[in-house]
Amino acid sequence: MPSARMAGYPLAMAARDLQERIKKLIVDQRLPSGAPLPTEPELMRLLGASRNSVREALKALQAMGIVEIRHGFGTYVGSMSFAPLIEGLAFRTVAGHYRGEDSLLQLLELREAVETGLVSRLAGRLPEADLGALEALVARMEREAAEGTGLAESDRAFHATLYRGLDNVLLGEVLEAFWDAFHRVQQDLVEVAQDPRTTCRQHREILDAVRSGDSLRAERAIRDHFGHLRTRLTPVAAAKG
Amino acid sequence: MPSARMAGYPLAMAARDLQERIKKLIVDQRLPSGAPLPTEPELMRLLGASRNSVREALKALQAMGIVEIRHGFGTYVGSMSFAPLIEGLAFRTVAGHYRGEDSLLQLLELREAVETGLVSRLAGRLPEADLGALEALVARMEREAAEGTGLAESDRAFHATLYRGLDNVLLGEVLEAFWDAFHRVQQDLVEVAQDPRTTCRQHREILDAVRSGDSLRAERAIRDHFGHLRTRLTPVAAAKG
DNA sequence: AAGAGTCAGCTGCTCTAACCAACTGAGCTA
DNA sequence: TAGCTCAGTTGGTTAGAGCAGCTGACTCTT
């Protein structure tokens, strides 16, 4: 005989329900990121389900970034980052690519569409501190370009810093997620042979344009940057498709 | 004694690995959305893991939209939609809201930031077919406003149709995901008492602006629309926080 | 007394084995 | 032939046992 099931709950549909009830637990108790959740045995009692069902629910929540599981330590409320979005977006793009779709190009265009729209609003409105940080990043990129080391991390930081000026954490995270997904897939799928010096020049132009306050020039700078990436991408993607 | 583990794999880390290997299976075999995956017993043999571990991996993949599980039927490659993104975004917003953050406002601003940037590029470039569809949608909204029925679905369709003109499926899906997340959270958290006639007027203005080809006017129309939503939102959100 | 090693106990992780529940399709019944 | 029933397949759930990582208190050494 299975178990003395708690009255009031239907016999099936445990799994989907469990997830909801765990989420409700977090919301109802106002648990902040990093707060400890009940242990697996406790959740079993609390939710009236078996260990397996509880674990499956937790695994799903973990995949959504809602919960963080640390072996031998405990389960915690997750950081609610967009790591799952990156994961999903990257997989979707890779799978599409191998099926002959231009999914990588679409991902790049998504970034371009969003960033061109945002950068024009930034032109002339960035605080001096941010401009300085961007300046330092471009300088770092130029140093890295001369040394021949990769400048991916600097590129990521540049874009992140740029849109920090919009003063919306959520937006910043989403853009970073797009960058991460694109970067990961690009590394997995194609060998990009970009000239680092060109990349530096383009970033400096973006910075100068934003500093000058010329919206149209800023937009054009971003579009040039992405356009360059796109031309580097298309033939390789087509050849691999 | 547990099991004769397959040689070549470390003793631990099965779970994270299993997900990767199932994803690899999909990619390597070029499985399109909807294609059937091996059954659970087959996956057990194939991956050399127990039923539980296989199921936990599948649950995680399901949460990411990579896999679709149908009880009594089979497991299939998922539609790779952004349903998980909606889930995660909605939960993040709800949780933040109950902790006193203005997360709902941030979500709205995210939509505003992206859409204002995009709509200016659309102005004057929308094919007549899309303009006609938008016209029909606004007409439907006006009818719904008069009848007093909800016009949420029309609003969703309007925004979706609008950005279809950008010719990027991915972008369209992301925007729809943002809309869905916002709509769901809004319904859960606050009672909005919007005047449907105002909403209609604003959508008609957006349409007219886009048709006229005046980028600035289109941008202003979108900003007005979101600004109106924002003013309806702020006091309630603050009161509930 | 202070430091380092050990071990008991928590935690989550994996496995096995059995049974429940949803769906399909072949075969029986009317 | 039309409809029903039932067996077989698939995923869903439970149970109990043992494995693996982390912590902190205890003990042994210095």
Coordinates of C-alpha atoms (C1' of nucleotides) in Angstrom, one line a residue:
Chain A
M1 CA 0.0 0.0 0.0
P2 CA 1.5 3.3 -1.1
S3 CA 0.9 5.9 1.6
A4 CA -1.6 7.5 3.8
R5 CA -2.1 10.4 1.5
M6 CA -3.2 13.7 3.0
A7 CA -6.9 14.3 2.5
G8 CA -8.0 17.0 0.2
Y9 CA -5.5 16.4 -2.5
P10 CA -6.2 14.5 -5.7
L11 CA -4.4 11.3 -6.2
A12 CA -2.5 12.3 -9.3
M13 CA -0.9 15.5 -10.5
A14 CA 1.5 15.5 -7.6
A15 CA 4.5 16.7 -9.5
R16 CA 3.1 19.9 -11.1
D17 CA 1.4 20.7 -7.9
L18 CA 4.5 20.2 -5.8
Q19 CA 6.4 22.8 -7.7
E20 CA 3.6 25.3 -7.2
R21 CA 3.4 24.5 -3.5
I22 CA 7.1 25.0 -3.0
K23 CA 7.0 28.3 -4.9
K24 CA 4.0 29.3 -2.8
L25 CA 6.1 28.4 0.3
I26 CA 8.8 30.8 -0.9
V27 CA 6.4 33.6 -1.7
D28 CA 4.3 33.3 1.4
Q29 CA 7.2 33.3 3.7
R30 CA 8.9 36.2 1.9
L31 CA 12.1 34.2 1.6
P32 CA 14.9 36.2 0.0
S33 CA 17.5 34.8 -2.3
G34 CA 19.9 32.6 -0.4
A35 CA 17.4 31.7 2.4
P36 CA 17.4 28.0 3.4
L37 CA 14.5 25.8 2.3
P38 CA 13.3 22.8 4.4
T39 CA 15.3 19.7 3.9
E40 CA 14.1 16.9 1.7
P41 CA 12.6 14.8 4.6
E42 CA 10.9 17.9 5.9
L43 CA 9.4 18.7 2.6
M44 CA 8.2 15.1 2.4
R45 CA 6.2 15.6 5.6
L46 CA 5.2 19.2 4.7
L47 CA 3.9 18.3 1.3
G48 CA 2.8 14.8 1.9
A49 CA 4.7 13.3 -1.0
S50 CA 7.5 10.8 -1.4
R51 CA 11.1 11.6 -1.6
N52 CA 11.3 11.1 -5.3
S53 CA 8.4 13.4 -6.1
V54 CA 9.9 16.1 -3.9
R55 CA 13.2 15.7 -5.6
E56 CA 11.8 15.9 -9.1
A57 CA 9.9 19.1 -8.2
L58 CA 13.1 20.6 -6.8
K59 CA 15.1 19.6 -9.9
A60 CA 12.6 21.4 -12.1
L61 CA 12.7 24.4 -9.9
Q62 CA 16.4 24.3 -10.0
A63 CA 16.3 24.3 -13.7
M64 CA 14.3 27.4 -13.6
G65 CA 16.7 29.1 -11.2
I66 CA 14.1 29.3 -8.5
V67 CA 16.0 27.0 -6.2
E68 CA 19.6 26.2 -5.6
I69 CA 20.7 22.8 -4.4
R70 CA 24.0 22.2 -2.7
H71 CA 25.1 18.6 -2.1
G72 CA 25.7 17.8 1.5
F73 CA 24.6 21.2 2.6
G74 CA 21.0 22.1 1.9
T75 CA 18.5 23.6 -0.5
Y76 CA 18.2 27.4 -0.8
V77 CA 16.1 30.0 -2.6
G78 CA 17.9 30.6 -5.9
S79 CA 19.4 33.8 -7.1
M80 CA 16.7 34.0 -9.8
S81 CA 19.3 34.8 -12.4
F82 CA 18.8 34.3 -16.0
A83 CA 21.1 31.3 -16.2
P84 CA 18.2 29.1 -17.2
L85 CA 17.3 31.5 -20.0
I86 CA 20.9 31.4 -21.2
E87 CA 20.8 27.6 -21.1
G88 CA 17.6 27.3 -23.0
L89 CA 18.4 30.0 -25.5
A90 CA 21.8 28.4 -26.2
F91 CA 20.4 25.0 -26.7
R92 CA 17.6 26.2 -28.9
T93 CA 20.2 28.0 -31.0
V94 CA 22.5 25.0 -31.2
A95 CA 19.7 22.6 -32.1
G96 CA 18.4 25.0 -34.7
H97 CA 21.8 25.5 -36.2
Y98 CA 22.4 21.8 -36.7
R99 CA 19.0 21.5 -38.3
G100 CA 20.2 24.0 -40.9
E101 CA 18.4 27.0 -39.5
D102 CA 20.1 30.4 -39.2
S103 CA 19.4 30.4 -35.5
L104 CA 22.7 32.0 -34.5
L105 CA 22.1 34.8 -36.9
Q106 CA 18.6 35.3 -35.4
L107 CA 20.1 35.5 -31.9
L108 CA 22.6 38.1 -33.1
E109 CA 19.8 40.1 -34.7
L110 CA 17.8 39.9 -31.5
R111 CA 20.7 41.6 -29.7
E112 CA 21.2 44.1 -32.5
A113 CA 17.5 45.0 -32.5
V114 CA 17.4 45.6 -28.8
E115 CA 20.7 47.3 -28.4
T116 CA 20.3 49.8 -31.3
G117 CA 17.0 50.9 -29.8
L118 CA 18.6 51.4 -26.3
V119 CA 21.8 53.1 -27.2
S120 CA 20.2 56.0 -28.8
R121 CA 18.5 56.7 -25.5
L122 CA 21.8 56.6 -23.7
A123 CA 23.6 59.1 -25.9
G124 CA 24.6 62.1 -23.8
R125 CA 22.9 60.8 -20.7
L126 CA 25.6 58.6 -19.3
P127 CA 27.2 59.7 -16.0
E128 CA 30.9 60.5 -16.1
A129 CA 31.7 57.6 -13.9
D130 CA 30.2 55.1 -16.4
L131 CA 32.0 56.9 -19.3
G132 CA 35.3 56.5 -17.4
A133 CA 34.6 52.8 -16.8
L134 CA 33.9 52.3 -20.5
E135 CA 37.0 54.2 -21.4
A136 CA 39.1 51.9 -19.2
L137 CA 37.4 48.9 -20.8
V138 CA 38.3 50.0 -24.3
A139 CA 41.8 50.6 -23.2
R140 CA 41.9 47.1 -21.8
M141 CA 40.6 45.7 -25.1
E142 CA 43.3 47.6 -27.0
R143 CA 45.9 46.1 -24.7
E144 CA 44.5 42.6 -25.1
A145 CA 44.3 43.1 -28.8
A146 CA 48.0 44.0 -28.9
E147 CA 48.9 41.0 -26.8
G148 CA 46.8 38.7 -28.8
T149 CA 44.8 37.4 -25.9
G150 CA 41.0 37.1 -26.1
L151 CA 39.0 40.1 -25.4
A152 CA 35.6 38.4 -24.9
E153 CA 35.4 39.3 -21.3
S154 CA 36.1 42.9 -22.0
D155 CA 33.5 42.9 -24.7
R156 CA 30.9 41.5 -22.2
A157 CA 31.8 44.1 -19.6
F158 CA 31.6 46.9 -22.1
H159 CA 28.1 46.0 -23.1
A160 CA 27.0 45.4 -19.5
T161 CA 28.5 48.7 -18.4
L162 CA 26.9 50.6 -21.3
Y163 CA 23.4 49.6 -20.4
R164 CA 23.8 50.0 -16.7
G165 CA 23.1 53.6 -17.4
L166 CA 19.4 52.7 -18.2
D167 CA 19.0 52.1 -14.5
N168 CA 17.0 48.9 -14.9
V169 CA 18.7 45.8 -13.3
L170 CA 16.2 43.5 -15.0
L171 CA 17.0 44.9 -18.5
G172 CA 20.7 44.6 -17.8
E173 CA 20.4 41.0 -16.8
V174 CA 18.4 40.2 -19.9
L175 CA 21.0 41.8 -22.2
E176 CA 23.8 40.0 -20.4
A177 CA 21.9 36.7 -20.9
F178 CA 21.6 37.4 -24.6
W179 CA 25.3 38.1 -24.8
D180 CA 26.2 35.0 -22.8
A181 CA 24.0 32.7 -24.9
F182 CA 25.4 34.2 -28.1
H183 CA 29.0 33.9 -27.0
R184 CA 28.6 30.3 -25.9
V185 CA 27.0 29.2 -29.0
Q186 CA 29.4 31.1 -31.2
Q187 CA 32.3 29.4 -29.5
D188 CA 30.7 26.0 -29.8
L189 CA 29.7 26.3 -33.4
V190 CA 32.0 28.5 -35.5
E191 CA 35.6 29.6 -35.4
V192 CA 35.5 33.3 -35.6
A193 CA 38.6 34.9 -36.9
Q194 CA 37.8 38.5 -36.1
D195 CA 40.5 41.1 -36.2
P196 CA 40.7 42.3 -32.6
R197 CA 41.8 45.8 -33.7
T198 CA 38.6 46.2 -35.7
T199 CA 36.6 45.3 -32.6
C200 CA 38.5 47.8 -30.5
R201 CA 37.9 50.5 -33.1
Q202 CA 34.2 49.8 -33.1
H203 CA 33.9 49.9 -29.4
R204 CA 35.8 53.2 -29.2
E205 CA 33.4 54.6 -31.8
I206 CA 30.4 53.5 -29.7
L207 CA 31.9 55.1 -26.7
D208 CA 32.7 58.4 -28.5
A209 CA 29.3 58.5 -30.0
V210 CA 27.5 58.0 -26.7
R211 CA 29.7 60.6 -25.1
S212 CA 29.1 63.1 -27.8
G213 CA 25.3 62.9 -27.3
D214 CA 24.6 62.2 -30.9
S215 CA 21.9 59.6 -30.8
L216 CA 22.0 58.8 -34.5
R217 CA 25.7 58.4 -34.5
A218 CA 25.5 56.1 -31.5
E219 CA 22.9 54.0 -33.2
R220 CA 25.0 53.8 -36.3
A221 CA 28.0 52.7 -34.3
I222 CA 26.2 49.9 -32.7
R223 CA 24.7 48.8 -36.0
D224 CA 28.2 48.8 -37.6
H225 CA 29.5 46.7 -34.7
F226 CA 26.8 44.1 -35.1
G227 CA 26.9 44.3 -38.9
H228 CA 30.5 43.4 -38.8
L229 CA 29.8 40.4 -36.5
R230 CA 27.1 39.4 -38.9
T231 CA 29.3 39.3 -42.0
R232 CA 31.8 37.3 -40.1
L233 CA 29.1 34.9 -39.1
T234 CA 26.9 34.3 -42.2
P235 CA 29.3 32.4 -44.5
V236 CA 30.5 30.1 -41.8
A237 CA 27.0 29.4 -40.5
A238 CA 25.9 28.6 -44.0
A239 CA 28.8 26.3 -44.7
K240 CA 28.1 24.4 -41.5
G241 CA 24.4 24.2 -41.9
Chain B
M1 CA 25.2 -3.3 -4.1
P2 CA 23.9 -0.5 -6.3
S3 CA 24.7 -1.4 -9.9
A4 CA 27.4 -2.4 -12.2
R5 CA 28.2 1.1 -13.3
M6 CA 29.4 1.6 -16.8
A7 CA 33.1 2.0 -17.0
G8 CA 34.5 5.4 -18.0
Y9 CA 32.1 7.6 -16.0
P10 CA 32.8 9.1 -12.7
L11 CA 30.9 7.8 -9.7
A12 CA 29.1 11.0 -8.9
M13 CA 27.7 14.0 -11.0
A14 CA 25.3 11.7 -12.8
A15 CA 22.4 14.2 -12.8
R16 CA 24.1 17.2 -14.4
D17 CA 25.7 14.9 -16.9
L18 CA 22.5 13.1 -17.8
Q19 CA 20.9 16.3 -18.9
E20 CA 23.9 17.1 -21.1
R21 CA 23.9 13.7 -22.6
I22 CA 20.2 13.8 -23.4
K23 CA 20.6 17.2 -25.0
K24 CA 23.5 15.8 -27.0
L25 CA 21.3 13.0 -28.1
I26 CA 18.8 15.5 -29.5
V27 CA 21.4 17.6 -31.2
D28 CA 23.4 14.8 -32.6
Q29 CA 20.4 13.1 -34.1
R30 CA 19.0 16.3 -35.4
L31 CA 15.7 15.7 -33.8
P32 CA 13.2 18.3 -34.6
S33 CA 10.5 19.6 -32.2
G34 CA 7.9 16.9 -31.6
A35 CA 10.2 14.0 -32.4
P36 CA 9.8 11.1 -30.0
L37 CA 12.6 10.4 -27.5
P38 CA 13.5 7.0 -26.2
T39 CA 11.3 5.7 -23.4
E40 CA 12.4 5.8 -19.8
P41 CA 13.6 2.2 -19.8
E42 CA 15.5 2.7 -23.0
L43 CA 17.1 5.8 -21.6
M44 CA 18.1 3.8 -18.6
R45 CA 20.0 1.4 -20.7
L46 CA 21.3 4.0 -23.1
L47 CA 22.7 6.2 -20.3
G48 CA 23.5 3.6 -17.8
A49 CA 21.5 5.2 -15.0
S50 CA 18.6 4.4 -12.9
R51 CA 15.0 5.3 -13.6
N52 CA 15.0 8.0 -10.9
S53 CA 18.1 9.7 -12.2
V54 CA 16.8 9.6 -15.8
R55 CA 13.4 11.0 -14.6
E56 CA 15.0 13.8 -12.7
A57 CA 17.1 14.8 -15.7
L58 CA 14.0 14.8 -17.9
K59 CA 12.1 16.8 -15.3
A60 CA 14.8 19.5 -15.4
L61 CA 14.8 19.5 -19.2
Q62 CA 11.1 19.7 -19.2
A63 CA 11.3 22.8 -17.0
M64 CA 13.6 24.3 -19.6
G65 CA 11.2 23.6 -22.4
I66 CA 13.7 21.3 -24.1
V67 CA 11.6 18.2 -23.6
E68 CA 7.9 17.5 -23.4
I69 CA 6.5 14.7 -21.4
R70 CA 3.1 13.2 -22.0
H71 CA 1.7 10.7 -19.5
G72 CA 1.0 7.3 -20.9
F73 CA 2.2 8.4 -24.3
G74 CA 5.9 9.2 -24.4
T75 CA 8.6 11.8 -24.2
Y76 CA 9.2 14.2 -27.0
V77 CA 11.5 17.0 -28.1
G78 CA 9.9 20.2 -26.8
S79 CA 8.8 23.1 -28.7
M80 CA 11.6 25.2 -27.2
S81 CA 9.2 28.0 -26.5
F82 CA 9.8 30.6 -23.9
A83 CA 7.3 29.2 -21.5
P84 CA 10.0 28.6 -19.0
L85 CA 11.2 32.2 -19.3
I86 CA 7.7 33.3 -18.6
E87 CA 7.5 31.1 -15.6
G88 CA 10.8 32.2 -14.2
L89 CA 10.2 35.9 -14.9
A90 CA 6.7 35.8 -13.4
F91 CA 7.9 34.1 -10.3
R92 CA 10.9 36.4 -9.9
T93 CA 8.5 39.3 -10.2
V94 CA 6.0 38.0 -7.8
A95 CA 8.6 37.1 -5.2
G96 CA 10.2 40.5 -5.5
H97 CA 6.9 42.2 -5.2
Y98 CA 6.0 40.5 -1.9
R99 CA 9.4 41.4 -0.6
G100 CA 8.6 45.1 -1.2
E101 CA 10.6 45.6 -4.4
D102 CA 9.1 47.4 -7.4
S103 CA 9.7 44.3 -9.6
L104 CA 6.5 44.7 -11.5
L105 CA 7.4 48.2 -12.4
Q106 CA 10.8 47.0 -13.6
L107 CA 9.2 44.4 -15.8
L108 CA 7.0 47.0 -17.3
E109 CA 10.0 49.3 -17.9
L110 CA 11.8 46.4 -19.5
R111 CA 9.0 46.1 -22.0
E112 CA 8.9 49.9 -22.5
A113 CA 12.6 50.2 -23.1
V114 CA 12.7 47.4 -25.7
E115 CA 9.5 48.4 -27.5
T116 CA 10.2 52.1 -27.8
G117 CA 13.5 51.2 -29.4
L118 CA 11.8 48.8 -31.9
V119 CA 8.8 50.8 -32.9
S120 CA 10.7 53.7 -34.3
R121 CA 12.3 51.3 -36.7
L122 CA 8.9 50.0 -37.8
A123 CA 7.4 53.3 -38.6
G124 CA 6.6 53.4 -42.3
R125 CA 8.0 50.0 -43.0
L126 CA 5.1 47.8 -42.1
P127 CA 3.5 45.9 -45.0
E128 CA -0.1 46.8 -45.8
A129 CA -1.2 43.3 -44.7
D130 CA 0.1 43.9 -41.2
L131 CA -1.4 47.4 -41.0
G132 CA -4.7 45.8 -41.9
A133 CA -4.4 43.2 -39.2
L134 CA -3.6 45.9 -36.7
E135 CA -6.6 47.9 -37.8
A136 CA -8.8 44.9 -37.3
L137 CA -7.4 44.4 -33.8
V138 CA -8.0 48.0 -32.8
A139 CA -11.5 47.7 -34.1
R140 CA -12.0 44.5 -32.0
M141 CA -10.6 46.3 -29.0
E142 CA -13.1 49.1 -29.5
R143 CA -15.9 46.6 -29.7
E144 CA -14.7 44.8 -26.6
A145 CA -14.4 48.1 -24.8
A146 CA -18.0 49.0 -25.6
E147 CA -19.2 45.6 -24.5
G148 CA -17.2 45.8 -21.3
T149 CA -15.4 42.5 -21.9
G150 CA -11.7 42.2 -21.3
L151 CA -9.4 43.2 -24.1
A152 CA -6.3 41.6 -22.9
E153 CA -6.1 39.1 -25.7
S154 CA -6.5 41.8 -28.3
D155 CA -3.8 43.8 -26.6
R156 CA -1.4 40.8 -26.7
A157 CA -2.2 40.2 -30.4
F158 CA -1.7 43.9 -31.2
H159 CA 1.8 43.9 -29.8
A160 CA 2.6 40.6 -31.3
T161 CA 1.4 41.6 -34.8
L162 CA 3.2 44.9 -34.5
Y163 CA 6.7 43.4 -34.1
R164 CA 6.1 40.7 -36.6
G165 CA 7.2 43.2 -39.1
L166 CA 10.7 43.0 -37.8
D167 CA 10.9 39.6 -39.3
N168 CA 12.7 38.0 -36.4
V169 CA 10.7 35.1 -34.9
L170 CA 13.0 34.9 -31.9
L171 CA 12.5 38.6 -31.1
G172 CA 8.8 38.2 -31.4
E173 CA 8.7 35.3 -29.0
V174 CA 10.8 37.1 -26.5
L175 CA 8.5 40.1 -26.6
E176 CA 5.5 37.9 -26.2
A177 CA 7.1 36.2 -23.3
F178 CA 7.6 39.6 -21.6
W179 CA 4.0 40.5 -22.3
D180 CA 2.7 37.1 -20.9
A181 CA 4.8 37.4 -17.8
F182 CA 3.7 41.0 -17.1
H183 CA 0.1 40.2 -17.8
R184 CA 0.1 37.2 -15.5
V185 CA 1.8 38.9 -12.6
Q186 CA -0.4 42.0 -13.0
Q187 CA -3.5 39.9 -12.7
D188 CA -2.2 38.1 -9.7
L189 CA -1.0 41.1 -7.8
V190 CA -3.1 44.1 -8.6
E191 CA -6.5 45.0 -9.6
V192 CA -6.1 47.3 -12.5
A193 CA -9.0 49.6 -13.2
Q194 CA -8.0 50.9 -16.6
D195 CA -10.4 52.7 -18.7
P196 CA -10.7 50.5 -21.8
R197 CA -11.5 53.5 -24.0
T198 CA -8.2 55.1 -23.1
T199 CA -6.3 51.9 -24.0
C200 CA -8.1 51.8 -27.4
R201 CA -7.2 55.4 -28.1
Q202 CA -3.6 54.7 -27.4
H203 CA -3.4 51.7 -29.6
R204 CA -5.0 53.5 -32.4
E205 CA -2.5 56.3 -32.0
I206 CA 0.3 53.8 -32.2
L207 CA -1.1 52.3 -35.3
D208 CA -1.6 55.7 -36.9
A209 CA 1.9 56.8 -36.0
V210 CA 3.5 53.7 -37.5
R211 CA 1.4 54.0 -40.6
S212 CA 2.4 57.6 -41.0
G213 CA 6.1 56.7 -41.0
D214 CA 6.9 59.3 -38.3
S215 CA 9.4 57.5 -36.1
L216 CA 9.4 60.0 -33.3
R217 CA 5.6 60.1 -33.2
A218 CA 5.5 56.3 -33.0
E219 CA 8.0 56.3 -30.2
R220 CA 6.0 58.9 -28.3
A221 CA 2.8 56.9 -28.8
I222 CA 4.4 53.7 -27.3
R223 CA 5.9 55.7 -24.5
D224 CA 2.5 57.3 -23.7
H225 CA 0.9 53.9 -23.7
F226 CA 3.4 52.5 -21.2
G227 CA 3.5 55.6 -19.2
H228 CA -0.3 55.3 -18.7
L229 CA 0.1 51.7 -17.6
R230 CA 2.9 52.8 -15.2
T231 CA 0.8 55.5 -13.5
R232 CA -1.9 52.9 -13.0
L233 CA 0.6 50.6 -11.5
T234 CA 2.7 52.5 -9.1
P235 CA 0.3 53.4 -6.3
V236 CA -1.2 50.0 -6.1
A237 CA 2.1 48.3 -6.1
A238 CA 3.4 50.6 -3.4
A239 CA 0.3 50.1 -1.3
K240 CA 0.7 46.3 -1.5
G241 CA 4.4 46.3 -0.9
Chain C
dA1 C1' 46.6 24.9 26.2
dA2 C1' 46.6 25.0 21.1
dG3 C1' 46.6 22.7 16.8
dA4 C1' 45.5 19.0 13.7
dG5 C1' 43.3 14.7 12.6
dT6 C1' 39.1 11.9 13.1
dC7 C1' 34.5 10.7 13.1
dA8 C1' 29.5 11.1 13.8
dG9 C1' 25.7 13.4 11.9
dC10 C1' 23.5 16.1 9.0
dT11 C1' 22.7 17.2 4.0
dG12 C1' 21.5 15.8 -0.8
dC13 C1' 22.4 11.8 -4.5
dT14 C1' 21.6 7.3 -6.6
dC15 C1' 19.8 2.8 -6.9
dT16 C1' 16.3 -1.1 -6.9
dA17 C1' 11.7 -2.8 -7.0
dA18 C1' 7.1 -2.6 -6.9
dC19 C1' 2.7 -0.7 -8.0
dC20 C1' -0.6 3.2 -9.9
dA21 C1' -2.5 5.9 -13.7
dA22 C1' -3.1 7.5 -18.6
dC23 C1' -3.3 6.4 -23.2
dT24 C1' -3.4 3.2 -27.5
dG25 C1' -4.9 -0.3 -30.3
dA26 C1' -6.3 -5.0 -31.0
dG27 C1' -9.9 -8.0 -30.4
dC28 C1' -14.4 -9.1 -28.8
dT29 C1' -19.3 -8.3 -28.5
dA30 C1' -23.6 -6.7 -30.1
Chain D
dT1 C1' -20.1 -2.4 -38.8
dA2 C1' -20.1 0.2 -34.5
dG3 C1' -19.0 0.2 -30.0
dC4 C1' -16.9 -1.7 -25.8
dT5 C1' -13.5 -4.1 -23.3
dC6 C1' -9.1 -5.3 -22.0
dA7 C1' -4.2 -6.1 -22.4
dG8 C1' 0.1 -3.8 -23.2
dT9 C1' 2.9 0.3 -23.4
dT10 C1' 4.2 4.7 -21.4
dG11 C1' 5.0 7.8 -17.8
dG12 C1' 3.8 8.8 -12.4
dT13 C1' 4.4 7.6 -7.5
dT14 C1' 5.9 5.3 -3.5
dA15 C1' 9.1 2.7 -0.5
dG16 C1' 13.5 1.6 1.6
dA17 C1' 18.3 1.1 1.4
dG18 C1' 22.9 2.6 0.7
dC19 C1' 26.4 6.3 -1.4
dA20 C1' 28.7 10.9 -1.2
dG21 C1' 29.7 15.7 0.3
dC22 C1' 29.9 19.0 4.0
dT23 C1' 30.2 20.5 9.0
dG24 C1' 31.4 20.7 13.6
dA25 C1' 32.5 18.6 17.8
dC26 C1' 35.6 15.5 19.9
dT27 C1' 40.0 13.5 20.6
dC28 C1' 44.7 12.9 20.2
dT29 C1' 49.1 14.9 19.6
dT30 C1' 52.5 18.4 20.4

